[in-house]
Amino acid sequence: MSYVPSTGDQRKEMLAAVGAADYADLYKDVPAEALLNRPLDLPEGMSELEVGKAMSAMAAKNVLFPTVLRGAGAYDHYIPAVVKSIPNKEEFLTAYTPYQAEMSQGVLQSIFEYQTMICEITGMDVSNASVYDGASAAAEAAAMCRDRKRRVTLISASSHPDTINTVRTYCYGTGDELRVVPVKDGRTDLEALKEMLGADIASFYVQQPNFYGQLEEVEEIAGLVHEAGAMFVMGANPISLGILKSPRECGADVAVGEGQPLGMPIGYGGPYLGFMATTAKNMRKLPGRIVGETVDDKGERCYVLSLQAREQHIRREKASSNICSNEALCALTAGVYLATMGPEGLKEAASQCMAKAHYLAKELTKIEGVDLVFTGEYFHEFVTTLPKQDEVLKALEDAGILGGFPVKEGVLWCATEKVSKCELDRAVSVVKEVLAK
Amino acid sequence: MKLIFEKSVAGRHSDILPKCDVEPVELSARFARTDAPALPEMAEVDVARHYTELNDRVHGVNCGFYPLGSCTMKYNPRIDEDMAALPGFAGVHPLAPDYATEGCREVLETAKKYLCEVSGMDDMTFQPAAGAHGEFTGVLLIKQYHDARGDKKRTKIIVPDSAHGTNPATAAMCGFEVVNIDSAPDGCVDLEALKNALGEDTAGLMLTNPNTVGIFDPNILEITRLVHEAGGLCYYDGANLNAIMGVVRPGDMGFDCVHMNLHKTFATPHGGGGPGAGAVGCKDFLKEFLPRSVVMDGEGRIQVRSFAGNFLVTVRAVTYLLTLGREGIPEASQNAVLNANYLMRAIQGSFDLAFDRTCMHEFVLDLSEYKKETGVSALDVAKSLIDYGMHPPTMYFPLIVHEALMLEPTETESKETLDEAAAIFRKLYELGKTDPEPMHAAPHHAQIGRPDEVGAARHPVLRWQKPEE
Ligand SMILES: Cc1ncc(COP(=O)(O)O)c(C=O)c1O
């Protein structure tokens, strides 16, 4: 099976038409010593029916938890049915980058609308068409902020560990320095930040809410960063933007984030969606594809890939980034999600996440030995102490509940709008039971 | 057509969430948002209709021929989508305990086994999210290798001028100076130019083979030998792997690391520009440098994004690989090459071939003479194809061929489709000679006429603005 439609006779006819006796004739440029000259050491192919069974058997080896109280960068939100069906339409699904505007208006317009929605939730002026995920978006943002004089990047230790390491890796690439600003009581240590800012600092990245779920004093941070002449890159959870101040209002120069909560399944880590938006001033520094509005030769409004002079296919080694393929279908998904939820729905989802997390925290901390580790305000994640941690988490799992994520400081819990009070009560009672033993 | 925001009606909405069943919590004023974002307000039917209208204005592989060179627009099997949507994959948290993610790890192990065998590599990562991301990862393997040996003088990466733009851009992101070398007239590596560029400062070479004009470089073993002799490593851009699976392997050509585009060669859908997946394979001596996720696997390695990469794309690729298996994998490549040669010969006699010799999975037409003669450019021909319901080939790439049109039919096109396509090319060739005027203004029956791209860049309008009240 190889999805080749030509029949055996047609293949022979075609070989003859190109003057080849057999397939080997087509590979005459390949040096004989390099040829594989043996069958691939792999199993035989399978029919669709068999492959469906084989893959389903692998899927069945995973354990699914009907209740998920774990986030830490992958958030289990409710995905409306229409948000699943639209990106699955065959044309959206099987097209590529809209290089040919005349036959890609649907993709182009959907991206233009996505860019607008990202600008709306972040308060920014310009959004790109997506990058790979939230971590690489933070790394691209750091690169975007560096110039000849300011080469050092600062990042808060309260950021997602994968984000810190990704930014570190991108900095290693260009040979630039990354310095990590320490945490105090689960939030960025502002005194330390003040000391670390200076004339060589290009940007500071903090994530709101941070990895521990805590709300950072972002406006104060923006003030400090700008005073030092650096740029403020703010990571944002897009659902939280239903109720939290937009990055623009907080003083951010670049807003980035992980767009997965906007309708993408947790999917063992991907595909996710990196969003990136900035102010008009920094427009030409933004990496990645950007769709712009224009008119066609009849004066009708239409959309094209724009500002391409920033990109690798034109600028090559001087490009703002090497990104080519992005996460377009995930951007489409986010657009459909935001349109389906609307401003009220997004606010409701955010409020419910916050309310459920606080209810869970309140009930958990009634149990002896379970206490909040940090004192600040939080959104939908929080860290508690947890005696008999492994035992409790296993008991929860046995009850179909994926409990909080073990971190150095304790256990990082998360609740979204998807979990009901009843599920939360059940989780709490399992924890209680184990700890009462 | 209207933008989604122009269809919004204040107060309209869908009921998705239940009433909150726990006590509401107030945010402190300093954190709270006061202005709601101007997202569209719509009923579900409005959303469904809007996106269906947009979807009608998209040309996908399922709509018709899509010979976009270098992009391998092959058919995307529907079963792959079904498998990726299985709750047993889509519903798995990346940080779930190990015993609960055994199936996911089996998928990754299976992908590694198949793709290492196809590429001739020893180990592999699935963290990179696309080809360019894979290049970044692969060149960082090269950088770490030299660094670990304390070999600090290797500051340059050699890239032929026929390379895709992501290659030099990647080398720059990895802190290397890019040495662009001219290609030989046939698009292959100019051995003299390579020898002149090689030296003690060479970190490595980035190469696409078959190259970007669709020719397998016959000197490939000599090329990788020369680079190794100079102390550099060889990076293989796997964009063109669809030509050679099961026939010849990058690992046996002398490459040390490679990226593969799962969204090209392994039939995962392109999604209007992504998501892709750029699996990176390497030889044993580089595997200690492969990326890892801190939260999944601990500190101490490089990392190019969160978690384990675009896992659900890998699920699709594994479904495809299991389906093809030992015989199907080479069969796909052989027929990709056969289709390209057949189409090339069927067009020959009209537009000039850039290289009149057996090609691999793609070939390039050179319209410079034709343009001189008729005034009709590669762009005009490309735009004219749209009126025939065909997606144009890749235009003006690679840069070494002027007025280039690069066609990659893939193995999933039938002889009938290729015959039809060739007939259209021939017809346009004649039309350009007799009546070129309409071609300058093509397409005539598309969604839109030619867009004003210069105007778009000069006066950027990059988002919809709420009209002033
Ligand atoms: C030769 C070549 N290299 C690299 C790439 C980059 O791959 P991706 O778009 O997946 O990042 C492409 C994509 O078109 C390509 O054709």
mmCIF file with all atom_site columns, N, CA, C and O in Angstrom, chain A residues 27 38 41 61-62 70 90-91 95 100 102 106 120 133 172-173 217 243 268-269 294 377 397, chain B residues 28 30 33 38 55 57 62 88 92 95 99 106 117 147 174 243 271-272 305-306 383 452 463:
data_model
loop_
_atom_site.group_PDB
_atom_site.id
_atom_site.type_symbol
_atom_site.label_atom_id
_atom_site.label_alt_id
_atom_site.label_comp_id
_atom_site.label_asym_id
_atom_site.label_entity_id
_atom_site.label_seq_id
_atom_site.pdbx_PDB_ins_code
_atom_site.Cartn_x
_atom_site.Cartn_y
_atom_site.Cartn_z
_atom_site.occupancy
_atom_site.B_iso_or_equiv
_atom_site.pdbx_formal_charge
_atom_site.auth_seq_id
_atom_site.auth_comp_id
_atom_site.auth_asym_id
_atom_site.auth_atom_id
_atom_site.pdbx_PDB_model_num
ATOM 1   N N  . TYR A 1 27  ? 17.491  6.028  -11.107 1.00 0.00 ? 27  TYR A N  1
ATOM 2   C CA . TYR A 1 27  ? 18.400  6.399  -10.017 1.00 0.00 ? 27  TYR A CA 1
ATOM 3   C C  . TYR A 1 27  ? 19.867  6.263  -10.439 1.00 0.00 ? 27  TYR A C  1
ATOM 4   O O  . TYR A 1 27  ? 20.721  5.957  -9.624  1.00 0.00 ? 27  TYR A O  1
ATOM 5   N N  . ARG A 1 38  ? 19.098  -3.384 -0.501  1.00 0.00 ? 38  ARG A N  1
ATOM 6   C CA . ARG A 1 38  ? 18.440  -4.424 0.283   1.00 0.00 ? 38  ARG A CA 1
ATOM 7   C C  . ARG A 1 38  ? 17.080  -3.866 0.676   1.00 0.00 ? 38  ARG A C  1
ATOM 8   O O  . ARG A 1 38  ? 16.891  -2.643 0.691   1.00 0.00 ? 38  ARG A O  1
ATOM 9   N N  . ASP A 1 41  ? 14.612  -2.832 6.546   1.00 0.00 ? 41  ASP A N  1
ATOM 10  C CA . ASP A 1 41  ? 14.423  -3.793 7.627   1.00 0.00 ? 41  ASP A CA 1
ATOM 11  C C  . ASP A 1 41  ? 13.229  -3.359 8.474   1.00 0.00 ? 41  ASP A C  1
ATOM 12  O O  . ASP A 1 41  ? 13.363  -2.913 9.607   1.00 0.00 ? 41  ASP A O  1
ATOM 13  N N  . LYS A 1 61  ? -3.031  1.659  25.235  1.00 0.00 ? 61  LYS A N  1
ATOM 14  C CA . LYS A 1 61  ? -2.015  1.479  26.284  1.00 0.00 ? 61  LYS A CA 1
ATOM 15  C C  . LYS A 1 61  ? -1.837  2.727  27.139  1.00 0.00 ? 61  LYS A C  1
ATOM 16  O O  . LYS A 1 61  ? -1.159  2.685  28.163  1.00 0.00 ? 61  LYS A O  1
ATOM 17  N N  . ASN A 1 62  ? -2.402  3.835  26.686  1.00 0.00 ? 62  ASN A N  1
ATOM 18  C CA . ASN A 1 62  ? -2.380  5.041  27.519  1.00 0.00 ? 62  ASN A CA 1
ATOM 19  C C  . ASN A 1 62  ? -3.539  4.976  28.508  1.00 0.00 ? 62  ASN A C  1
ATOM 20  O O  . ASN A 1 62  ? -4.581  4.404  28.205  1.00 0.00 ? 62  ASN A O  1
ATOM 21  N N  . ARG A 1 70  ? -4.260  18.775 36.484  1.00 0.00 ? 70  ARG A N  1
ATOM 22  C CA . ARG A 1 70  ? -2.858  19.056 36.192  1.00 0.00 ? 70  ARG A CA 1
ATOM 23  C C  . ARG A 1 70  ? -2.790  19.973 34.974  1.00 0.00 ? 70  ARG A C  1
ATOM 24  O O  . ARG A 1 70  ? -3.460  19.727 33.982  1.00 0.00 ? 70  ARG A O  1
ATOM 25  N N  . GLU A 1 90  ? -11.664 19.395 4.768   1.00 0.00 ? 90  GLU A N  1
ATOM 26  C CA . GLU A 1 90  ? -10.548 18.907 3.949   1.00 0.00 ? 90  GLU A CA 1
ATOM 27  C C  . GLU A 1 90  ? -9.739  19.995 3.257   1.00 0.00 ? 90  GLU A C  1
ATOM 28  O O  . GLU A 1 90  ? -8.547  19.824 3.032   1.00 0.00 ? 90  GLU A O  1
ATOM 29  N N  . GLU A 1 91  ? -10.385 21.109 2.914   1.00 0.00 ? 91  GLU A N  1
ATOM 30  C CA . GLU A 1 91  ? -9.639  22.153 2.205   1.00 0.00 ? 91  GLU A CA 1
ATOM 31  C C  . GLU A 1 91  ? -8.696  22.871 3.173   1.00 0.00 ? 91  GLU A C  1
ATOM 32  O O  . GLU A 1 91  ? -7.502  22.992 2.906   1.00 0.00 ? 91  GLU A O  1
ATOM 33  N N  . ALA A 1 95  ? -4.488  22.223 2.488   1.00 0.00 ? 95  ALA A N  1
ATOM 34  C CA . ALA A 1 95  ? -3.797  23.304 1.771   1.00 0.00 ? 95  ALA A CA 1
ATOM 35  C C  . ALA A 1 95  ? -2.454  23.558 2.442   1.00 0.00 ? 95  ALA A C  1
ATOM 36  O O  . ALA A 1 95  ? -2.186  23.077 3.538   1.00 0.00 ? 95  ALA A O  1
ATOM 37  N N  . GLN A 1 100 ? -0.206  31.558 -3.035  1.00 0.00 ? 100 GLN A N  1
ATOM 38  C CA . GLN A 1 100 ? -0.979  32.021 -4.190  1.00 0.00 ? 100 GLN A CA 1
ATOM 39  C C  . GLN A 1 100 ? -2.282  32.627 -3.686  1.00 0.00 ? 100 GLN A C  1
ATOM 40  O O  . GLN A 1 100 ? -3.291  31.936 -3.505  1.00 0.00 ? 100 GLN A O  1
ATOM 41  N N  . GLU A 1 102 ? -4.583  34.226 -4.972  1.00 0.00 ? 102 GLU A N  1
ATOM 42  C CA . GLU A 1 102 ? -5.791  34.109 -5.797  1.00 0.00 ? 102 GLU A CA 1
ATOM 43  C C  . GLU A 1 102 ? -6.563  32.827 -5.542  1.00 0.00 ? 102 GLU A C  1
ATOM 44  O O  . GLU A 1 102 ? -7.734  32.736 -5.900  1.00 0.00 ? 102 GLU A O  1
ATOM 45  N N  . GLY A 1 106 ? -9.412  32.033 1.560   1.00 0.00 ? 106 GLY A N  1
ATOM 46  C CA . GLY A 1 106 ? -10.003 31.492 2.791   1.00 0.00 ? 106 GLY A CA 1
ATOM 47  C C  . GLY A 1 106 ? -8.980  31.370 3.905   1.00 0.00 ? 106 GLY A C  1
ATOM 48  O O  . GLY A 1 106 ? -9.227  31.773 5.042   1.00 0.00 ? 106 GLY A O  1
ATOM 49  N N  . GLU A 1 120 ? -6.749  41.804 19.794  1.00 0.00 ? 120 GLU A N  1
ATOM 50  C CA . GLU A 1 120 ? -7.819  42.189 20.725  1.00 0.00 ? 120 GLU A CA 1
ATOM 51  C C  . GLU A 1 120 ? -7.569  41.644 22.129  1.00 0.00 ? 120 GLU A C  1
ATOM 52  O O  . GLU A 1 120 ? -7.699  42.364 23.105  1.00 0.00 ? 120 GLU A O  1
ATOM 53  N N  . ASP A 1 133 ? 5.135   27.288 19.296  1.00 0.00 ? 133 ASP A N  1
ATOM 54  C CA . ASP A 1 133 ? 4.476   27.110 20.588  1.00 0.00 ? 133 ASP A CA 1
ATOM 55  C C  . ASP A 1 133 ? 4.857   28.270 21.490  1.00 0.00 ? 133 ASP A C  1
ATOM 56  O O  . ASP A 1 133 ? 5.603   29.167 21.066  1.00 0.00 ? 133 ASP A O  1
ATOM 57  N N  . TYR A 1 172 ? 21.939  30.279 23.286  1.00 0.00 ? 172 TYR A N  1
ATOM 58  C CA . TYR A 1 172 ? 23.161  29.513 23.020  1.00 0.00 ? 172 TYR A CA 1
ATOM 59  C C  . TYR A 1 172 ? 23.464  29.553 21.515  1.00 0.00 ? 172 TYR A C  1
ATOM 60  O O  . TYR A 1 172 ? 24.605  29.722 21.102  1.00 0.00 ? 172 TYR A O  1
ATOM 61  N N  . GLY A 1 173 ? 22.417  29.431 20.714  1.00 0.00 ? 173 GLY A N  1
ATOM 62  C CA . GLY A 1 173 ? 22.591  29.479 19.256  1.00 0.00 ? 173 GLY A CA 1
ATOM 63  C C  . GLY A 1 173 ? 23.307  30.739 18.813  1.00 0.00 ? 173 GLY A C  1
ATOM 64  O O  . GLY A 1 173 ? 24.354  30.677 18.166  1.00 0.00 ? 173 GLY A O  1
ATOM 65  N N  . GLU A 1 217 ? 3.410   41.046 39.588  1.00 0.00 ? 217 GLU A N  1
ATOM 66  C CA . GLU A 1 217 ? 3.138   42.494 39.600  1.00 0.00 ? 217 GLU A CA 1
ATOM 67  C C  . GLU A 1 217 ? 3.651   43.076 38.283  1.00 0.00 ? 217 GLU A C  1
ATOM 68  O O  . GLU A 1 217 ? 4.634   43.809 38.232  1.00 0.00 ? 217 GLU A O  1
ATOM 69  N N  . ILE A 1 243 ? -10.264 37.799 31.736  1.00 0.00 ? 243 ILE A N  1
ATOM 70  C CA . ILE A 1 243 ? -10.480 38.611 32.943  1.00 0.00 ? 243 ILE A CA 1
ATOM 71  C C  . ILE A 1 243 ? -9.247  39.392 33.393  1.00 0.00 ? 243 ILE A C  1
ATOM 72  O O  . ILE A 1 243 ? -9.368  40.352 34.147  1.00 0.00 ? 243 ILE A O  1
ATOM 73  N N  . TYR A 1 268 ? -0.593  15.069 24.342  1.00 0.00 ? 268 TYR A N  1
ATOM 74  C CA . TYR A 1 268 ? 0.775   14.693 24.706  1.00 0.00 ? 268 TYR A CA 1
ATOM 75  C C  . TYR A 1 268 ? 1.768   15.755 24.248  1.00 0.00 ? 268 TYR A C  1
ATOM 76  O O  . TYR A 1 268 ? 2.899   15.459 23.877  1.00 0.00 ? 268 TYR A O  1
ATOM 77  N N  . GLY A 1 269 ? 1.299   17.001 24.199  1.00 0.00 ? 269 GLY A N  1
ATOM 78  C CA . GLY A 1 269 ? 2.258   18.086 24.000  1.00 0.00 ? 269 GLY A CA 1
ATOM 79  C C  . GLY A 1 269 ? 2.231   18.791 22.646  1.00 0.00 ? 269 GLY A C  1
ATOM 80  O O  . GLY A 1 269 ? 2.982   19.733 22.417  1.00 0.00 ? 269 GLY A O  1
ATOM 81  N N  . THR A 1 294 ? -5.209  44.170 1.361   1.00 0.00 ? 294 THR A N  1
ATOM 82  C CA . THR A 1 294 ? -4.900  45.015 0.206   1.00 0.00 ? 294 THR A CA 1
ATOM 83  C C  . THR A 1 294 ? -6.095  44.988 -0.743  1.00 0.00 ? 294 THR A C  1
ATOM 84  O O  . THR A 1 294 ? -7.193  44.603 -0.314  1.00 0.00 ? 294 THR A O  1
ATOM 85  N N  . GLU A 1 377 ? -1.816  36.299 44.994  1.00 0.00 ? 377 GLU A N  1
ATOM 86  C CA . GLU A 1 377 ? -3.062  36.025 44.286  1.00 0.00 ? 377 GLU A CA 1
ATOM 87  C C  . GLU A 1 377 ? -2.757  35.071 43.118  1.00 0.00 ? 377 GLU A C  1
ATOM 88  O O  . GLU A 1 377 ? -1.669  35.109 42.542  1.00 0.00 ? 377 GLU A O  1
ATOM 89  N N  . GLU A 1 397 ? -5.241  8.919  40.843  1.00 0.00 ? 397 GLU A N  1
ATOM 90  C CA . GLU A 1 397 ? -5.201  8.317  39.507  1.00 0.00 ? 397 GLU A CA 1
ATOM 91  C C  . GLU A 1 397 ? -6.087  7.075  39.453  1.00 0.00 ? 397 GLU A C  1
ATOM 92  O O  . GLU A 1 397 ? -6.815  6.855  38.475  1.00 0.00 ? 397 GLU A O  1
ATOM 93  N N  . SER B 2 28  ? -8.228  41.197 42.306  1.00 0.00 ? 28  SER B N  1
ATOM 94  C CA . SER B 2 28  ? -7.893  42.550 42.752  1.00 0.00 ? 28  SER B CA 1
ATOM 95  C C  . SER B 2 28  ? -7.969  43.483 41.556  1.00 0.00 ? 28  SER B C  1
ATOM 96  O O  . SER B 2 28  ? -7.616  43.091 40.439  1.00 0.00 ? 28  SER B O  1
ATOM 97  N N  . ARG B 2 30  ? -6.151  45.756 40.481  1.00 0.00 ? 30  ARG B N  1
ATOM 98  C CA . ARG B 2 30  ? -4.950  46.018 39.679  1.00 0.00 ? 30  ARG B CA 1
ATOM 99  C C  . ARG B 2 30  ? -4.666  44.923 38.651  1.00 0.00 ? 30  ARG B C  1
ATOM 100 O O  . ARG B 2 30  ? -3.877  45.118 37.748  1.00 0.00 ? 30  ARG B O  1
ATOM 101 N N  . ARG B 2 33  ? -9.235  43.076 34.141  1.00 0.00 ? 33  ARG B N  1
ATOM 102 C CA . ARG B 2 33  ? -9.453  43.700 32.840  1.00 0.00 ? 33  ARG B CA 1
ATOM 103 C C  . ARG B 2 33  ? -10.747 44.512 32.911  1.00 0.00 ? 33  ARG B C  1
ATOM 104 O O  . ARG B 2 33  ? -11.736 44.060 33.476  1.00 0.00 ? 33  ARG B O  1
ATOM 105 N N  . ALA B 2 38  ? -12.766 42.975 21.572  1.00 0.00 ? 38  ALA B N  1
ATOM 106 C CA . ALA B 2 38  ? -13.813 43.035 20.549  1.00 0.00 ? 38  ALA B CA 1
ATOM 107 C C  . ALA B 2 38  ? -13.809 41.753 19.723  1.00 0.00 ? 38  ALA B C  1
ATOM 108 O O  . ALA B 2 38  ? -13.533 41.755 18.523  1.00 0.00 ? 38  ALA B O  1
ATOM 109 N N  . ASN B 2 55  ? -13.713 28.226 3.895   1.00 0.00 ? 55  ASN B N  1
ATOM 110 C CA . ASN B 2 55  ? -13.189 26.947 3.423   1.00 0.00 ? 55  ASN B CA 1
ATOM 111 C C  . ASN B 2 55  ? -13.441 26.754 1.926   1.00 0.00 ? 55  ASN B C  1
ATOM 112 O O  . ASN B 2 55  ? -12.652 26.119 1.226   1.00 0.00 ? 55  ASN B O  1
ATOM 113 N N  . ARG B 2 57  ? -13.078 28.907 -0.159  1.00 0.00 ? 57  ARG B N  1
ATOM 114 C CA . ARG B 2 57  ? -12.080 29.738 -0.851  1.00 0.00 ? 57  ARG B CA 1
ATOM 115 C C  . ARG B 2 57  ? -10.665 29.255 -0.539  1.00 0.00 ? 57  ARG B C  1
ATOM 116 O O  . ARG B 2 57  ? -9.764  30.044 -0.335  1.00 0.00 ? 57  ARG B O  1
ATOM 117 N N  . ASN B 2 62  ? -7.027  17.935 -1.753  1.00 0.00 ? 62  ASN B N  1
ATOM 118 C CA . ASN B 2 62  ? -8.235  17.218 -2.140  1.00 0.00 ? 62  ASN B CA 1
ATOM 119 C C  . ASN B 2 62  ? -9.046  17.928 -3.215  1.00 0.00 ? 62  ASN B C  1
ATOM 120 O O  . ASN B 2 62  ? -10.005 17.382 -3.728  1.00 0.00 ? 62  ASN B O  1
ATOM 121 N N  . GLY B 2 88  ? -7.449  8.328  23.088  1.00 0.00 ? 88  GLY B N  1
ATOM 122 C CA . GLY B 2 88  ? -6.283  7.697  23.691  1.00 0.00 ? 88  GLY B CA 1
ATOM 123 C C  . GLY B 2 88  ? -4.968  8.375  23.334  1.00 0.00 ? 88  GLY B C  1
ATOM 124 O O  . GLY B 2 88  ? -3.940  8.117  23.956  1.00 0.00 ? 88  GLY B O  1
ATOM 125 N N  . VAL B 2 92  ? -4.181  12.755 26.124  1.00 0.00 ? 92  VAL B N  1
ATOM 126 C CA . VAL B 2 92  ? -3.117  12.408 27.064  1.00 0.00 ? 92  VAL B CA 1
ATOM 127 C C  . VAL B 2 92  ? -2.345  13.657 27.480  1.00 0.00 ? 92  VAL B C  1
ATOM 128 O O  . VAL B 2 92  ? -1.865  14.421 26.628  1.00 0.00 ? 92  VAL B O  1
ATOM 129 N N  . LEU B 2 95  ? 2.394   15.525 30.863  1.00 0.00 ? 95  LEU B N  1
ATOM 130 C CA . LEU B 2 95  ? 3.052   15.290 32.141  1.00 0.00 ? 95  LEU B CA 1
ATOM 131 C C  . LEU B 2 95  ? 2.325   14.225 32.970  1.00 0.00 ? 95  LEU B C  1
ATOM 132 O O  . LEU B 2 95  ? 2.491   14.154 34.184  1.00 0.00 ? 95  LEU B O  1
ATOM 133 N N  . TYR B 2 99  ? 3.469   5.365  33.447  1.00 0.00 ? 99  TYR B N  1
ATOM 134 C CA . TYR B 2 99  ? 2.658   4.171  33.141  1.00 0.00 ? 99  TYR B CA 1
ATOM 135 C C  . TYR B 2 99  ? 1.422   4.529  32.325  1.00 0.00 ? 99  TYR B C  1
ATOM 136 O O  . TYR B 2 99  ? 0.845   3.687  31.643  1.00 0.00 ? 99  TYR B O  1
ATOM 137 N N  . GLU B 2 106 ? 5.280   4.420  22.786  1.00 0.00 ? 106 GLU B N  1
ATOM 138 C CA . GLU B 2 106 ? 5.391   3.393  21.738  1.00 0.00 ? 106 GLU B CA 1
ATOM 139 C C  . GLU B 2 106 ? 5.271   4.022  20.344  1.00 0.00 ? 106 GLU B C  1
ATOM 140 O O  . GLU B 2 106 ? 5.970   3.617  19.409  1.00 0.00 ? 106 GLU B O  1
ATOM 141 N N  . GLU B 2 117 ? 15.592  3.772  10.138  1.00 0.00 ? 117 GLU B N  1
ATOM 142 C CA . GLU B 2 117 ? 15.885  2.819  9.073   1.00 0.00 ? 117 GLU B CA 1
ATOM 143 C C  . GLU B 2 117 ? 15.824  3.504  7.699   1.00 0.00 ? 117 GLU B C  1
ATOM 144 O O  . GLU B 2 117 ? 16.664  3.256  6.839   1.00 0.00 ? 117 GLU B O  1
ATOM 145 N N  . ASP B 2 147 ? 31.826  22.377 20.219  1.00 0.00 ? 147 ASP B N  1
ATOM 146 C CA . ASP B 2 147 ? 32.039  23.001 21.536  1.00 0.00 ? 147 ASP B CA 1
ATOM 147 C C  . ASP B 2 147 ? 32.553  21.979 22.542  1.00 0.00 ? 147 ASP B C  1
ATOM 148 O O  . ASP B 2 147 ? 33.470  22.258 23.310  1.00 0.00 ? 147 ASP B O  1
ATOM 149 N N  . CYS B 2 174 ? 22.213  29.949 14.611  1.00 0.00 ? 174 CYS B N  1
ATOM 150 C CA . CYS B 2 174 ? 23.092  29.117 15.422  1.00 0.00 ? 174 CYS B CA 1
ATOM 151 C C  . CYS B 2 174 ? 24.452  29.787 15.609  1.00 0.00 ? 174 CYS B C  1
ATOM 152 O O  . CYS B 2 174 ? 25.409  29.149 16.067  1.00 0.00 ? 174 CYS B O  1
ATOM 153 N N  . ALA B 2 243 ? 12.096  11.469 -2.636  1.00 0.00 ? 243 ALA B N  1
ATOM 154 C CA . ALA B 2 243 ? 12.634  10.885 -3.863  1.00 0.00 ? 243 ALA B CA 1
ATOM 155 C C  . ALA B 2 243 ? 13.347  9.557  -3.624  1.00 0.00 ? 243 ALA B C  1
ATOM 156 O O  . ALA B 2 243 ? 13.468  8.747  -4.539  1.00 0.00 ? 243 ALA B O  1
ATOM 157 N N  . GLY B 2 271 ? -2.162  21.776 6.617   1.00 0.00 ? 271 GLY B N  1
ATOM 158 C CA . GLY B 2 271 ? -2.969  22.667 7.471   1.00 0.00 ? 271 GLY B CA 1
ATOM 159 C C  . GLY B 2 271 ? -2.972  24.140 7.116   1.00 0.00 ? 271 GLY B C  1
ATOM 160 O O  . GLY B 2 271 ? -3.132  24.973 7.997   1.00 0.00 ? 271 GLY B O  1
ATOM 161 N N  . GLY B 2 272 ? -2.780  24.493 5.840   1.00 0.00 ? 272 GLY B N  1
ATOM 162 C CA . GLY B 2 272 ? -2.761  25.903 5.475   1.00 0.00 ? 272 GLY B CA 1
ATOM 163 C C  . GLY B 2 272 ? -1.470  26.599 5.875   1.00 0.00 ? 272 GLY B C  1
ATOM 164 O O  . GLY B 2 272 ? -1.422  27.823 5.946   1.00 0.00 ? 272 GLY B O  1
ATOM 165 N N  . ARG B 2 305 ? 11.517  23.608 21.987  1.00 0.00 ? 305 ARG B N  1
ATOM 166 C CA . ARG B 2 305 ? 10.152  24.007 22.301  1.00 0.00 ? 305 ARG B CA 1
ATOM 167 C C  . ARG B 2 305 ? 9.697   23.165 23.503  1.00 0.00 ? 305 ARG B C  1
ATOM 168 O O  . ARG B 2 305 ? 10.485  22.390 24.028  1.00 0.00 ? 305 ARG B O  1
ATOM 169 N N  . SER B 2 306 ? 8.435   23.344 23.917  1.00 0.00 ? 306 SER B N  1
ATOM 170 C CA . SER B 2 306 ? 7.960   22.622 25.088  1.00 0.00 ? 306 SER B CA 1
ATOM 171 C C  . SER B 2 306 ? 7.681   21.146 24.772  1.00 0.00 ? 306 SER B C  1
ATOM 172 O O  . SER B 2 306 ? 7.436   20.780 23.621  1.00 0.00 ? 306 SER B O  1
ATOM 173 N N  . LYS B 2 383 ? 0.029   32.135 -12.710 1.00 0.00 ? 383 LYS B N  1
ATOM 174 C CA . LYS B 2 383 ? -1.296  32.706 -12.442 1.00 0.00 ? 383 LYS B CA 1
ATOM 175 C C  . LYS B 2 383 ? -2.327  32.169 -13.431 1.00 0.00 ? 383 LYS B C  1
ATOM 176 O O  . LYS B 2 383 ? -3.502  32.002 -13.093 1.00 0.00 ? 383 LYS B O  1
ATOM 177 N N  . ASP B 2 452 ? -2.563  43.711 -4.939  1.00 0.00 ? 452 ASP B N  1
ATOM 178 C CA . ASP B 2 452 ? -1.531  44.741 -4.886  1.00 0.00 ? 452 ASP B CA 1
ATOM 179 C C  . ASP B 2 452 ? -0.636  44.469 -3.679  1.00 0.00 ? 452 ASP B C  1
ATOM 180 O O  . ASP B 2 452 ? -0.893  44.934 -2.573  1.00 0.00 ? 452 ASP B O  1
ATOM 181 N N  . ARG B 2 463 ? -4.657  44.101 10.658  1.00 0.00 ? 463 ARG B N  1
ATOM 182 C CA . ARG B 2 463 ? -5.758  43.653 11.513  1.00 0.00 ? 463 ARG B CA 1
ATOM 183 C C  . ARG B 2 463 ? -6.987  44.471 11.178  1.00 0.00 ? 463 ARG B C  1
ATOM 184 O O  . ARG B 2 463 ? -6.889  45.567 10.643  1.00 0.00 ? 463 ARG B O  1
#
